[in-house]
Amino acid sequence: MRSDVVVVVGAGLQGCGVALRLAQAGRDVVVLERSIPGAEASSAAGGILSPGVEAEPGPFYHLCEQSLARWRSFAEEVERLSGTWIGFRAGGTLEVSLDDRFTPVLAGRATQLARAGLDVEVLDGEAARRLEPGLSPETRGALYFPTEASVDPRLLGRALHAAAARAGARFVQGQVRGIALEGGRATGVDHESGRIDAGAVVLAAGAWSMQVEGNGLPAGAVRPVRGQIAVLDTRPPLLSRVIFSDKGYVVPRPDGRVLCGSTMEEAGFEKAVTAGGLLRVLELAVEVAPGLAAAPVVETWSNFRPATPDGLPILGPGRDGGLFYATGHYRNGVLLTPITADAVSAAVLGRSTPVDLAPFGPARLAPRGPPR
Ligand SMILES: Cc1cc2nc3c(=O)[nH]c(=O)nc-3n(C[C@H](O)[C@H](O)[C@H](O)COP(=O)(O)OP(=O)(O)OC[C@H]3O[C@@H](n4cnc5c(N)ncnc54)[C@H](O)[C@@H]3O)c2cc1C
């Protein structure tokens, strides 16, 4: 007899979000996490919620937009369920140009985005500095995305874990070695404590997804891309919204901390903060807002984005019955948490998904083979 249990492998934002929705739908959910829930990429992120800067118009932009549209109510729900504030901050994001070379690039993007119906305003340098007085006097112009926002991913990770647990998801510590497959169907997992039977398995192991045997993905489908972040402390707060330049971004928190990020490095799983990495993120931050030069560095870290060959997430059902994916979120896993939770849980429950998951299915990555 098939088990009714749904096993989720990994308790980052994706695993916890999907588990929350499945538990709310009355399913028996077990989340298996080898470390501390939320402690990997999910707590290393800047927490930027920005479809405009990250995506060109198309199915991926639509996915990002659908997720952004959910964010305010998702934040309220998670805060209510967990009793924890998660630092959701509206007010828009700015993409600035600090030199004459980047200004026409921004103008071209603005035209393209506006043509596709995206909410974007073009500001001259003065208008951008009126919005953010801490910006460099060198600011030539900016794109302003008024509906975009940010959140504190560390607070979010804790809160989403608590919310899922309160909704009834069971969290079990320990490593998953592999997914058990019988007759082309996932029937459970091989966990360090032994075999756990399941009617469905959701792979949400982030950058480590390929290390789970039986993952059903072609070689190289998910790889780690390291990102480094330095945190500065400004008192009183110098900035109030996320600012991008062509080199990176700064993410101010309401308490005055400013996250400066981030590098994009093919460094395997070497979790290191390097001199070169810090140099790059600090240089970009001071270029964007020169007042940051006087701010103390209070923290640094690095972690691994789960990247895919085409930069899109892997979502929904795979070739093997009962095996579902919530992985490969690369640079946008925080932004995509609400839509991933809704869409992947709907796929597991056999319901229609709120967005078409076909462009994000694992089949797009697979070399064509004989059907099984
Ligand atoms: C520096 C940096 C900045 C970023 N900034 C942003 C941003 O501003 N906005 C944004 O939207 N996104 C951002 N991202 C991307 C975002 O952090 C990720 O896309 C997202 O966190 C991925 O979530 P996840 O749950 O898939 O992965 P993770 O949080 O890494 O979770 C995967 C979990 O699976 C567990 N696991 C792995 N293998 C096993 C196993 N075999 N058994 C049991 N457990 C296992 C791990 O321990 C881990 O807890 C950033 C990422 C980085 C690194």
CSV table of C-alpha atoms and ligand atoms in Angstrom, one decimal:
chain,number,residue,atom,x,y,z
A,1,MET,CA,0.0,0.0,0.0
A,2,ARG,CA,1.3,3.5,-0.9
A,3,SER,CA,2.1,5.8,2.0
A,4,ASP,CA,0.2,9.1,2.4
A,5,VAL,CA,3.3,10.8,3.7
A,6,VAL,CA,4.9,13.6,1.6
A,7,VAL,CA,8.7,13.8,2.3
A,8,VAL,CA,10.4,17.1,1.6
A,9,VAL,CA,14.2,16.9,1.3
A,10,GLY,CA,15.7,20.2,2.6
A,11,ALA,CA,14.4,22.9,4.9
A,12,GLY,CA,15.5,26.0,3.2
A,13,LEU,CA,12.9,28.6,2.1
A,14,GLN,CA,11.6,26.3,-0.6
A,15,GLY,CA,11.3,23.2,1.5
A,16,CYS,CA,9.6,25.1,4.4
A,17,GLY,CA,7.3,27.0,2.0
A,18,VAL,CA,6.1,23.9,0.2
A,19,ALA,CA,5.7,22.0,3.6
A,20,LEU,CA,3.6,24.8,5.0
A,21,ARG,CA,1.1,24.7,2.1
A,22,LEU,CA,1.0,20.9,2.1
A,23,ALA,CA,0.4,20.8,5.9
A,24,GLN,CA,-2.3,23.4,5.5
A,25,ALA,CA,-4.0,21.2,2.9
A,26,GLY,CA,-4.1,18.4,5.5
A,27,ARG,CA,-1.2,16.3,4.2
A,28,ASP,CA,1.1,14.4,6.5
A,29,VAL,CA,4.4,16.2,5.7
A,30,VAL,CA,7.9,15.2,6.9
A,31,VAL,CA,10.7,17.7,6.2
A,32,LEU,CA,14.2,16.1,6.3
A,33,GLU,CA,17.1,18.6,7.0
A,34,ARG,CA,20.7,17.6,7.6
A,35,SER,CA,21.6,20.9,9.2
A,36,ILE,CA,19.6,23.7,10.7
A,37,PRO,CA,16.4,24.8,8.8
A,38,GLY,CA,17.1,27.9,6.7
A,39,ALA,CA,20.8,27.9,7.6
A,40,GLU,CA,22.2,27.7,4.1
A,41,ALA,CA,21.5,29.9,1.0
A,42,SER,CA,18.2,31.0,2.4
A,43,SER,CA,19.8,32.9,5.3
A,44,ALA,CA,22.7,34.2,3.2
A,45,ALA,CA,20.5,36.0,0.7
A,46,GLY,CA,20.1,39.8,0.4
A,47,GLY,CA,16.3,39.4,0.5
A,48,ILE,CA,15.7,41.5,-2.6
A,49,LEU,CA,12.2,41.0,-4.2
A,50,SER,CA,12.9,42.4,-7.7
A,51,PRO,CA,11.5,40.9,-10.9
A,52,GLY,CA,12.3,44.1,-12.8
A,53,VAL,CA,16.1,44.0,-12.3
A,54,GLU,CA,16.4,40.3,-12.5
A,55,ALA,CA,14.2,39.2,-15.4
A,56,GLU,CA,13.4,40.1,-18.9
A,57,PRO,CA,9.7,39.9,-20.0
A,58,GLY,CA,8.6,36.3,-20.6
A,59,PRO,CA,7.5,33.2,-18.6
A,60,PHE,CA,10.2,33.7,-16.0
A,61,TYR,CA,9.2,37.3,-15.5
A,62,HIS,CA,5.6,36.2,-15.2
A,63,LEU,CA,6.6,33.7,-12.5
A,64,CYS,CA,8.6,36.4,-10.6
A,65,GLU,CA,5.7,38.9,-10.9
A,66,GLN,CA,3.2,36.4,-9.6
A,67,SER,CA,5.4,35.8,-6.6
A,68,LEU,CA,6.0,39.5,-5.9
A,69,ALA,CA,2.2,40.0,-6.1
A,70,ARG,CA,1.8,37.4,-3.3
A,71,TRP,CA,4.6,38.8,-1.1
A,72,ARG,CA,2.7,41.3,1.1
A,73,SER,CA,0.0,38.8,2.1
A,74,PHE,CA,2.5,36.0,2.4
A,75,ALA,CA,4.6,38.1,4.8
A,76,GLU,CA,1.5,38.9,6.9
A,77,GLU,CA,0.5,35.2,6.9
A,78,VAL,CA,3.9,34.0,7.9
A,79,GLU,CA,4.2,36.7,10.6
A,80,ARG,CA,0.7,35.8,12.0
A,81,LEU,CA,1.4,32.0,12.0
A,82,SER,CA,4.9,32.3,13.5
A,83,GLY,CA,4.5,35.4,15.7
A,84,THR,CA,7.8,36.6,14.2
A,85,TRP,CA,8.5,39.9,12.3
A,86,ILE,CA,10.3,39.1,9.0
A,87,GLY,CA,11.3,42.6,7.9
A,88,PHE,CA,9.2,43.0,4.8
A,89,ARG,CA,10.0,46.4,3.4
A,90,ALA,CA,8.0,48.0,0.5
A,91,GLY,CA,9.1,51.3,-1.1
A,92,GLY,CA,10.5,50.1,-4.4
A,93,THR,CA,14.0,49.4,-5.7
A,94,LEU,CA,16.4,51.6,-7.7
A,95,GLU,CA,18.8,50.6,-10.5
A,96,VAL,CA,21.2,53.5,-10.8
A,97,SER,CA,23.7,54.6,-13.4
A,98,LEU,CA,26.9,56.1,-12.2
A,99,ASP,CA,28.5,56.8,-15.5
A,100,ASP,CA,27.6,57.8,-19.0
A,101,ARG,CA,28.2,54.3,-20.4
A,102,PHE,CA,25.5,52.6,-18.3
A,103,THR,CA,22.9,55.3,-18.8
A,104,PRO,CA,21.8,54.4,-22.3
A,105,VAL,CA,21.7,50.7,-21.2
A,106,LEU,CA,19.2,51.6,-18.5
A,107,ALA,CA,17.2,53.7,-20.9
A,108,GLY,CA,17.0,50.8,-23.4
A,109,ARG,CA,15.9,48.5,-20.6
A,110,ALA,CA,13.2,51.0,-19.4
A,111,THR,CA,11.7,51.1,-22.9
A,112,GLN,CA,11.7,47.4,-23.3
A,113,LEU,CA,10.2,46.8,-19.8
A,114,ALA,CA,7.6,49.5,-20.2
A,115,ARG,CA,6.5,48.1,-23.5
A,116,ALA,CA,5.9,44.8,-21.8
A,117,GLY,CA,3.7,46.6,-19.3
A,118,LEU,CA,6.1,46.6,-16.3
A,119,ASP,CA,5.8,49.2,-13.6
A,120,VAL,CA,9.0,51.2,-14.1
A,121,GLU,CA,9.8,54.9,-13.9
A,122,VAL,CA,12.9,56.7,-15.4
A,123,LEU,CA,14.5,59.2,-13.0
A,124,ASP,CA,17.2,61.7,-13.6
A,125,GLY,CA,20.1,61.9,-11.1
A,126,GLU,CA,18.5,64.7,-9.1
A,127,ALA,CA,15.1,62.9,-8.8
A,128,ALA,CA,16.9,59.7,-7.8
A,129,ARG,CA,18.8,61.5,-5.0
A,130,ARG,CA,15.6,63.2,-3.8
A,131,LEU,CA,14.3,59.6,-3.2
A,132,GLU,CA,17.6,58.4,-1.7
A,133,PRO,CA,19.7,61.3,-0.5
A,134,GLY,CA,22.6,59.0,0.4
A,135,LEU,CA,23.2,58.2,-3.3
A,136,SER,CA,26.4,59.3,-5.0
A,137,PRO,CA,26.4,62.8,-6.5
A,138,GLU,CA,27.8,60.9,-9.6
A,139,THR,CA,24.3,59.3,-10.1
A,140,ARG,CA,23.4,60.1,-13.7
A,141,GLY,CA,19.9,58.5,-13.6
A,142,ALA,CA,18.0,55.6,-12.4
A,143,LEU,CA,15.1,53.1,-13.0
A,144,TYR,CA,12.6,53.1,-10.2
A,145,PHE,CA,10.5,49.9,-9.7
A,146,PRO,CA,7.9,51.2,-7.2
A,147,THR,CA,6.2,47.9,-6.4
A,148,GLU,CA,9.4,46.0,-5.5
A,149,ALA,CA,10.4,45.3,-2.0
A,150,SER,CA,12.8,43.5,0.3
A,151,VAL,CA,12.6,41.1,3.3
A,152,ASP,CA,15.1,39.8,5.9
A,153,PRO,CA,15.8,36.2,4.8
A,154,ARG,CA,17.2,35.1,8.2
A,155,LEU,CA,14.0,36.2,10.0
A,156,LEU,CA,12.0,34.7,7.2
A,157,GLY,CA,13.7,31.4,7.4
A,158,ARG,CA,13.1,31.1,11.1
A,159,ALA,CA,9.5,32.3,10.8
A,160,LEU,CA,8.6,30.0,7.8
A,161,HIS,CA,10.1,27.0,9.7
A,162,ALA,CA,7.9,27.8,12.7
A,163,ALA,CA,4.8,28.4,10.6
A,164,ALA,CA,5.2,25.1,8.8
A,165,ALA,CA,5.8,23.3,12.1
A,166,ARG,CA,2.7,24.9,13.6
A,167,ALA,CA,0.7,24.0,10.6
A,168,GLY,CA,1.6,20.3,11.3
A,169,ALA,CA,4.8,19.6,9.2
A,170,ARG,CA,7.2,17.4,11.1
A,171,PHE,CA,10.9,18.3,10.9
A,172,VAL,CA,13.5,15.5,11.3
A,173,GLN,CA,17.2,16.2,11.4
A,174,GLY,CA,19.6,14.1,9.3
A,175,GLN,CA,21.0,13.5,5.8
A,176,VAL,CA,19.0,12.1,3.0
A,177,ARG,CA,21.2,9.8,0.9
A,178,GLY,CA,18.8,9.1,-1.9
A,179,ILE,CA,15.3,8.9,-3.2
A,180,ALA,CA,13.9,5.3,-3.4
A,181,LEU,CA,12.4,4.5,-6.8
A,182,GLU,CA,10.3,1.5,-7.6
A,183,GLY,CA,8.7,0.8,-11.0
A,184,GLY,CA,9.3,4.4,-12.1
A,185,ARG,CA,7.8,5.9,-8.9
A,186,ALA,CA,9.3,7.6,-5.9
A,187,THR,CA,8.3,5.5,-2.9
A,188,GLY,CA,10.3,7.1,-0.1
A,189,VAL,CA,13.9,8.1,0.8
A,190,ASP,CA,17.0,6.5,2.2
A,191,HIS,CA,17.6,8.7,5.3
A,192,GLU,CA,20.5,8.3,7.7
A,193,SER,CA,18.1,7.0,10.3
A,194,GLY,CA,16.7,4.4,7.8
A,195,ARG,CA,14.2,4.1,5.1
A,196,ILE,CA,11.2,6.5,5.2
A,197,ASP,CA,8.2,5.5,3.0
A,198,ALA,CA,6.4,8.2,1.2
A,199,GLY,CA,3.7,8.6,-1.5
A,200,ALA,CA,5.5,11.7,-2.8
A,201,VAL,CA,8.9,13.2,-2.5
A,202,VAL,CA,9.8,16.9,-3.0
A,203,LEU,CA,13.4,17.6,-3.7
A,204,ALA,CA,14.3,21.0,-2.2
A,205,ALA,CA,17.9,20.5,-1.4
A,206,GLY,CA,19.1,23.7,-3.0
A,207,ALA,CA,22.7,23.7,-4.4
A,208,TRP,CA,23.2,20.2,-3.0
A,209,SER,CA,20.3,18.7,-5.0
A,210,MET,CA,22.6,16.7,-7.3
A,211,GLN,CA,24.1,14.9,-4.3
A,212,VAL,CA,20.8,13.2,-3.5
A,213,GLU,CA,20.9,9.9,-5.3
A,214,GLY,CA,17.9,9.1,-7.5
A,215,ASN,CA,17.3,12.8,-8.1
A,216,GLY,CA,16.2,12.1,-11.7
A,217,LEU,CA,18.0,15.2,-13.0
A,218,PRO,CA,20.5,15.2,-15.8
A,219,ALA,CA,24.2,15.7,-14.9
A,220,GLY,CA,25.0,19.4,-14.2
A,221,ALA,CA,21.3,20.4,-13.7
A,222,VAL,CA,22.1,22.2,-10.5
A,223,ARG,CA,25.5,23.6,-9.4
A,224,PRO,CA,26.6,25.9,-6.7
A,225,VAL,CA,27.4,29.6,-7.5
A,226,ARG,CA,29.1,31.2,-4.5
A,227,GLY,CA,28.0,34.7,-3.4
A,228,GLN,CA,29.8,36.8,-0.8
A,229,ILE,CA,28.2,39.5,1.3
A,230,ALA,CA,29.6,42.2,3.7
A,231,VAL,CA,27.3,43.9,6.2
A,232,LEU,CA,27.9,47.6,7.1
A,233,ASP,CA,26.4,49.4,10.1
A,234,THR,CA,25.0,52.9,9.4
A,235,ARG,CA,23.6,55.1,12.3
A,236,PRO,CA,21.3,56.8,11.6
A,237,PRO,CA,20.3,54.7,8.6
A,238,LEU,CA,21.8,56.1,5.4
A,239,LEU,CA,19.6,54.4,2.8
A,240,SER,CA,16.0,53.1,2.8
A,241,ARG,CA,15.6,51.0,-0.3
A,242,VAL,CA,17.5,48.4,-2.4
A,243,ILE,CA,19.9,50.0,-4.9
A,244,PHE,CA,21.4,48.2,-7.8
A,245,SER,CA,24.3,49.3,-10.0
A,246,ASP,CA,25.8,47.4,-12.9
A,247,LYS,CA,28.2,45.8,-10.4
A,248,GLY,CA,26.0,44.6,-7.6
A,249,TYR,CA,23.6,45.9,-5.0
A,250,VAL,CA,23.1,47.3,-1.5
A,251,VAL,CA,20.2,46.2,0.7
A,252,PRO,CA,19.5,48.5,3.6
A,253,ARG,CA,17.7,47.1,6.7
A,254,PRO,CA,15.4,49.4,8.8
A,255,ASP,CA,17.9,49.2,11.7
A,256,GLY,CA,20.7,50.8,9.6
A,257,ARG,CA,22.6,47.7,8.6
A,258,VAL,CA,23.4,47.6,4.9
A,259,LEU,CA,24.1,44.3,3.1
A,260,CYS,CA,26.6,44.7,0.2
A,261,GLY,CA,26.6,42.1,-2.4
A,262,SER,CA,27.3,40.0,-4.1
A,263,THR,CA,29.9,38.0,-6.0
A,264,MET,CA,29.0,35.3,-8.6
A,265,GLU,CA,31.7,32.7,-8.4
A,266,GLU,CA,32.2,29.2,-9.7
A,267,ALA,CA,34.1,28.0,-6.6
A,268,GLY,CA,32.5,24.6,-6.0
A,269,PHE,CA,31.3,24.2,-2.4
A,270,GLU,CA,34.2,26.2,-0.8
A,271,LYS,CA,32.5,28.3,1.7
A,272,ALA,CA,34.9,31.2,2.0
A,273,VAL,CA,34.9,35.0,2.3
A,274,THR,CA,37.9,36.2,0.2
A,275,ALA,CA,39.8,39.4,0.0
A,276,GLY,CA,38.9,39.8,-3.6
A,277,GLY,CA,35.3,39.2,-2.9
A,278,LEU,CA,35.1,41.7,-0.1
A,279,LEU,CA,37.0,44.2,-2.2
A,280,ARG,CA,34.4,44.0,-5.0
A,281,VAL,CA,31.3,44.2,-2.9
A,282,LEU,CA,32.7,47.1,-0.7
A,283,GLU,CA,33.9,49.0,-3.7
A,284,LEU,CA,30.5,48.8,-5.4
A,285,ALA,CA,28.8,49.9,-2.2
A,286,VAL,CA,31.0,52.9,-1.7
A,287,GLU,CA,30.6,53.9,-5.3
A,288,VAL,CA,26.8,53.8,-5.0
A,289,ALA,CA,26.7,55.6,-1.6
A,290,PRO,CA,30.0,57.3,-0.7
A,291,GLY,CA,28.8,57.8,2.9
A,292,LEU,CA,29.1,54.0,3.4
A,293,ALA,CA,32.9,54.4,3.4
A,294,ALA,CA,32.8,55.5,7.1
A,295,ALA,CA,30.5,52.6,8.2
A,296,PRO,CA,32.0,49.7,10.2
A,297,VAL,CA,32.0,46.2,8.6
A,298,VAL,CA,30.0,44.2,11.2
A,299,GLU,CA,29.6,40.8,9.4
A,300,THR,CA,30.6,38.8,6.3
A,301,TRP,CA,29.5,35.5,4.9
A,302,SER,CA,29.2,33.4,1.7
A,303,ASN,CA,26.9,30.7,0.5
A,304,PHE,CA,25.8,28.9,-2.6
A,305,ARG,CA,23.0,29.8,-5.1
A,306,PRO,CA,21.5,26.7,-6.6
A,307,ALA,CA,22.1,27.5,-10.3
A,308,THR,CA,20.8,25.7,-13.4
A,309,PRO,CA,22.2,25.8,-16.9
A,310,ASP,CA,19.5,28.2,-18.2
A,311,GLY,CA,19.2,30.2,-14.9
A,312,LEU,CA,15.5,29.1,-14.4
A,313,PRO,CA,14.3,27.2,-11.4
A,314,ILE,CA,13.3,23.5,-11.6
A,315,LEU,CA,9.6,23.3,-10.4
A,316,GLY,CA,6.9,20.7,-10.4
A,317,PRO,CA,6.7,17.0,-11.4
A,318,GLY,CA,9.5,15.0,-13.0
A,319,ARG,CA,9.7,11.9,-15.1
A,320,ASP,CA,9.3,9.6,-12.1
A,321,GLY,CA,5.8,9.5,-10.6
A,322,GLY,CA,5.6,11.0,-7.1
A,323,LEU,CA,8.9,12.9,-7.5
A,324,PHE,CA,8.6,16.7,-7.5
A,325,TYR,CA,11.1,19.5,-7.6
A,326,ALA,CA,11.5,22.9,-5.8
A,327,THR,CA,15.1,23.6,-6.6
A,328,GLY,CA,17.4,25.6,-8.8
A,329,HIS,CA,16.2,29.0,-7.7
A,330,TYR,CA,19.6,30.6,-8.3
A,331,ARG,CA,19.5,34.4,-7.6
A,332,ASN,CA,15.8,34.6,-6.9
A,333,GLY,CA,14.8,32.0,-4.3
A,334,VAL,CA,13.6,34.5,-1.8
A,335,LEU,CA,11.5,36.4,-4.3
A,336,LEU,CA,10.1,33.0,-5.6
A,337,THR,CA,9.3,31.5,-2.2
A,338,PRO,CA,5.5,32.2,-2.2
A,339,ILE,CA,4.8,31.1,-5.8
A,340,THR,CA,7.0,28.0,-5.4
A,341,ALA,CA,5.1,27.1,-2.2
A,342,ASP,CA,1.7,27.5,-4.0
A,343,ALA,CA,2.6,26.0,-7.3
A,344,VAL,CA,4.7,22.9,-6.2
A,345,SER,CA,2.2,22.1,-3.4
A,346,ALA,CA,-0.6,22.3,-6.0
A,347,ALA,CA,1.3,19.9,-8.3
A,348,VAL,CA,1.8,17.4,-5.4
A,349,LEU,CA,-1.9,17.6,-4.5
A,350,GLY,CA,-2.8,17.0,-8.1
A,351,ARG,CA,-4.5,20.4,-8.4
A,352,SER,CA,-4.1,22.9,-11.1
A,353,THR,CA,-1.1,25.1,-10.6
A,354,PRO,CA,-1.4,28.9,-10.3
A,355,VAL,CA,1.2,29.3,-13.1
A,356,ASP,CA,2.1,27.1,-16.0
A,357,LEU,CA,5.1,25.0,-14.7
A,358,ALA,CA,6.0,23.6,-18.1
A,359,PRO,CA,8.8,26.1,-18.8
A,360,PHE,CA,10.3,25.2,-15.5
A,361,GLY,CA,10.0,21.4,-15.6
A,362,PRO,CA,13.1,19.2,-15.4
A,363,ALA,CA,12.4,17.8,-18.9
A,364,ARG,CA,13.7,21.0,-20.5
A,365,LEU,CA,17.2,20.1,-19.2
A,366,ALA,CA,17.2,16.5,-20.1
A,367,PRO,CA,18.9,15.1,-23.2
A,368,ARG,CA,16.0,13.2,-25.0
A,369,GLY,CA,16.0,9.6,-24.0
A,370,PRO,CA,13.6,6.6,-24.5
A,371,PRO,CA,10.4,6.9,-22.5
A,372,ARG,CA,10.3,4.7,-19.3
B,1,LIG,C1,24.8,35.7,-1.4
B,1,LIG,C2,23.5,35.4,-1.9
B,1,LIG,C3,22.6,36.4,-2.1
B,1,LIG,C4,21.3,36.1,-2.5
B,1,LIG,N1,20.4,37.2,-2.6
B,1,LIG,C5,19.1,36.9,-3.0
B,1,LIG,C6,18.1,38.0,-3.0
B,1,LIG,O1,18.4,39.1,-2.7
B,1,LIG,N2,16.9,37.7,-3.4
B,1,LIG,C7,16.5,36.4,-3.8
B,1,LIG,O2,15.4,36.2,-4.2
B,1,LIG,N3,17.4,35.4,-3.7
B,1,LIG,C8,18.7,35.6,-3.3
B,1,LIG,N4,19.6,34.6,-3.3
B,1,LIG,C9,19.2,33.2,-3.7
B,1,LIG,C10,18.4,32.5,-2.6
B,1,LIG,O3,19.1,32.6,-1.4
B,1,LIG,C11,18.3,31.0,-3.0
B,1,LIG,O4,17.8,30.9,-4.3
B,1,LIG,C12,17.3,30.3,-2.0
B,1,LIG,O5,17.7,30.5,-0.7
B,1,LIG,C13,17.3,28.8,-2.3
B,1,LIG,O6,16.5,28.2,-1.4
B,1,LIG,P1,16.5,26.7,-1.1
B,1,LIG,O7,15.6,26.4,0.0
B,1,LIG,O8,16.4,26.0,-2.4
B,1,LIG,O9,18.1,26.4,-0.7
B,1,LIG,P2,18.8,26.4,0.7
B,1,LIG,O10,18.4,27.5,1.6
B,1,LIG,O11,20.2,26.2,0.5
B,1,LIG,O12,18.2,25.1,1.4
B,1,LIG,C14,18.5,23.8,1.0
B,1,LIG,C15,18.5,22.9,2.3
B,1,LIG,O13,18.6,21.6,1.9
B,1,LIG,C16,19.4,21.0,2.9
B,1,LIG,N5,20.0,19.7,2.3
B,1,LIG,C17,20.8,19.6,1.2
B,1,LIG,N6,21.1,18.3,1.0
B,1,LIG,C18,20.4,17.6,1.9
B,1,LIG,C19,20.3,16.2,2.1
B,1,LIG,N7,20.9,15.3,1.4
B,1,LIG,N8,19.6,15.8,3.2
B,1,LIG,C20,18.9,16.7,4.0
B,1,LIG,N9,19.0,18.0,3.8
B,1,LIG,C21,19.7,18.5,2.8
B,1,LIG,C22,20.5,22.0,3.2
B,1,LIG,O14,21.1,21.8,4.5
B,1,LIG,C23,19.7,23.3,3.2
B,1,LIG,O15,19.2,23.7,4.4
B,1,LIG,C24,20.9,34.8,-2.8
B,1,LIG,C25,21.8,33.8,-2.6
B,1,LIG,C26,23.1,34.0,-2.1
B,1,LIG,C27,24.0,32.9,-1.9
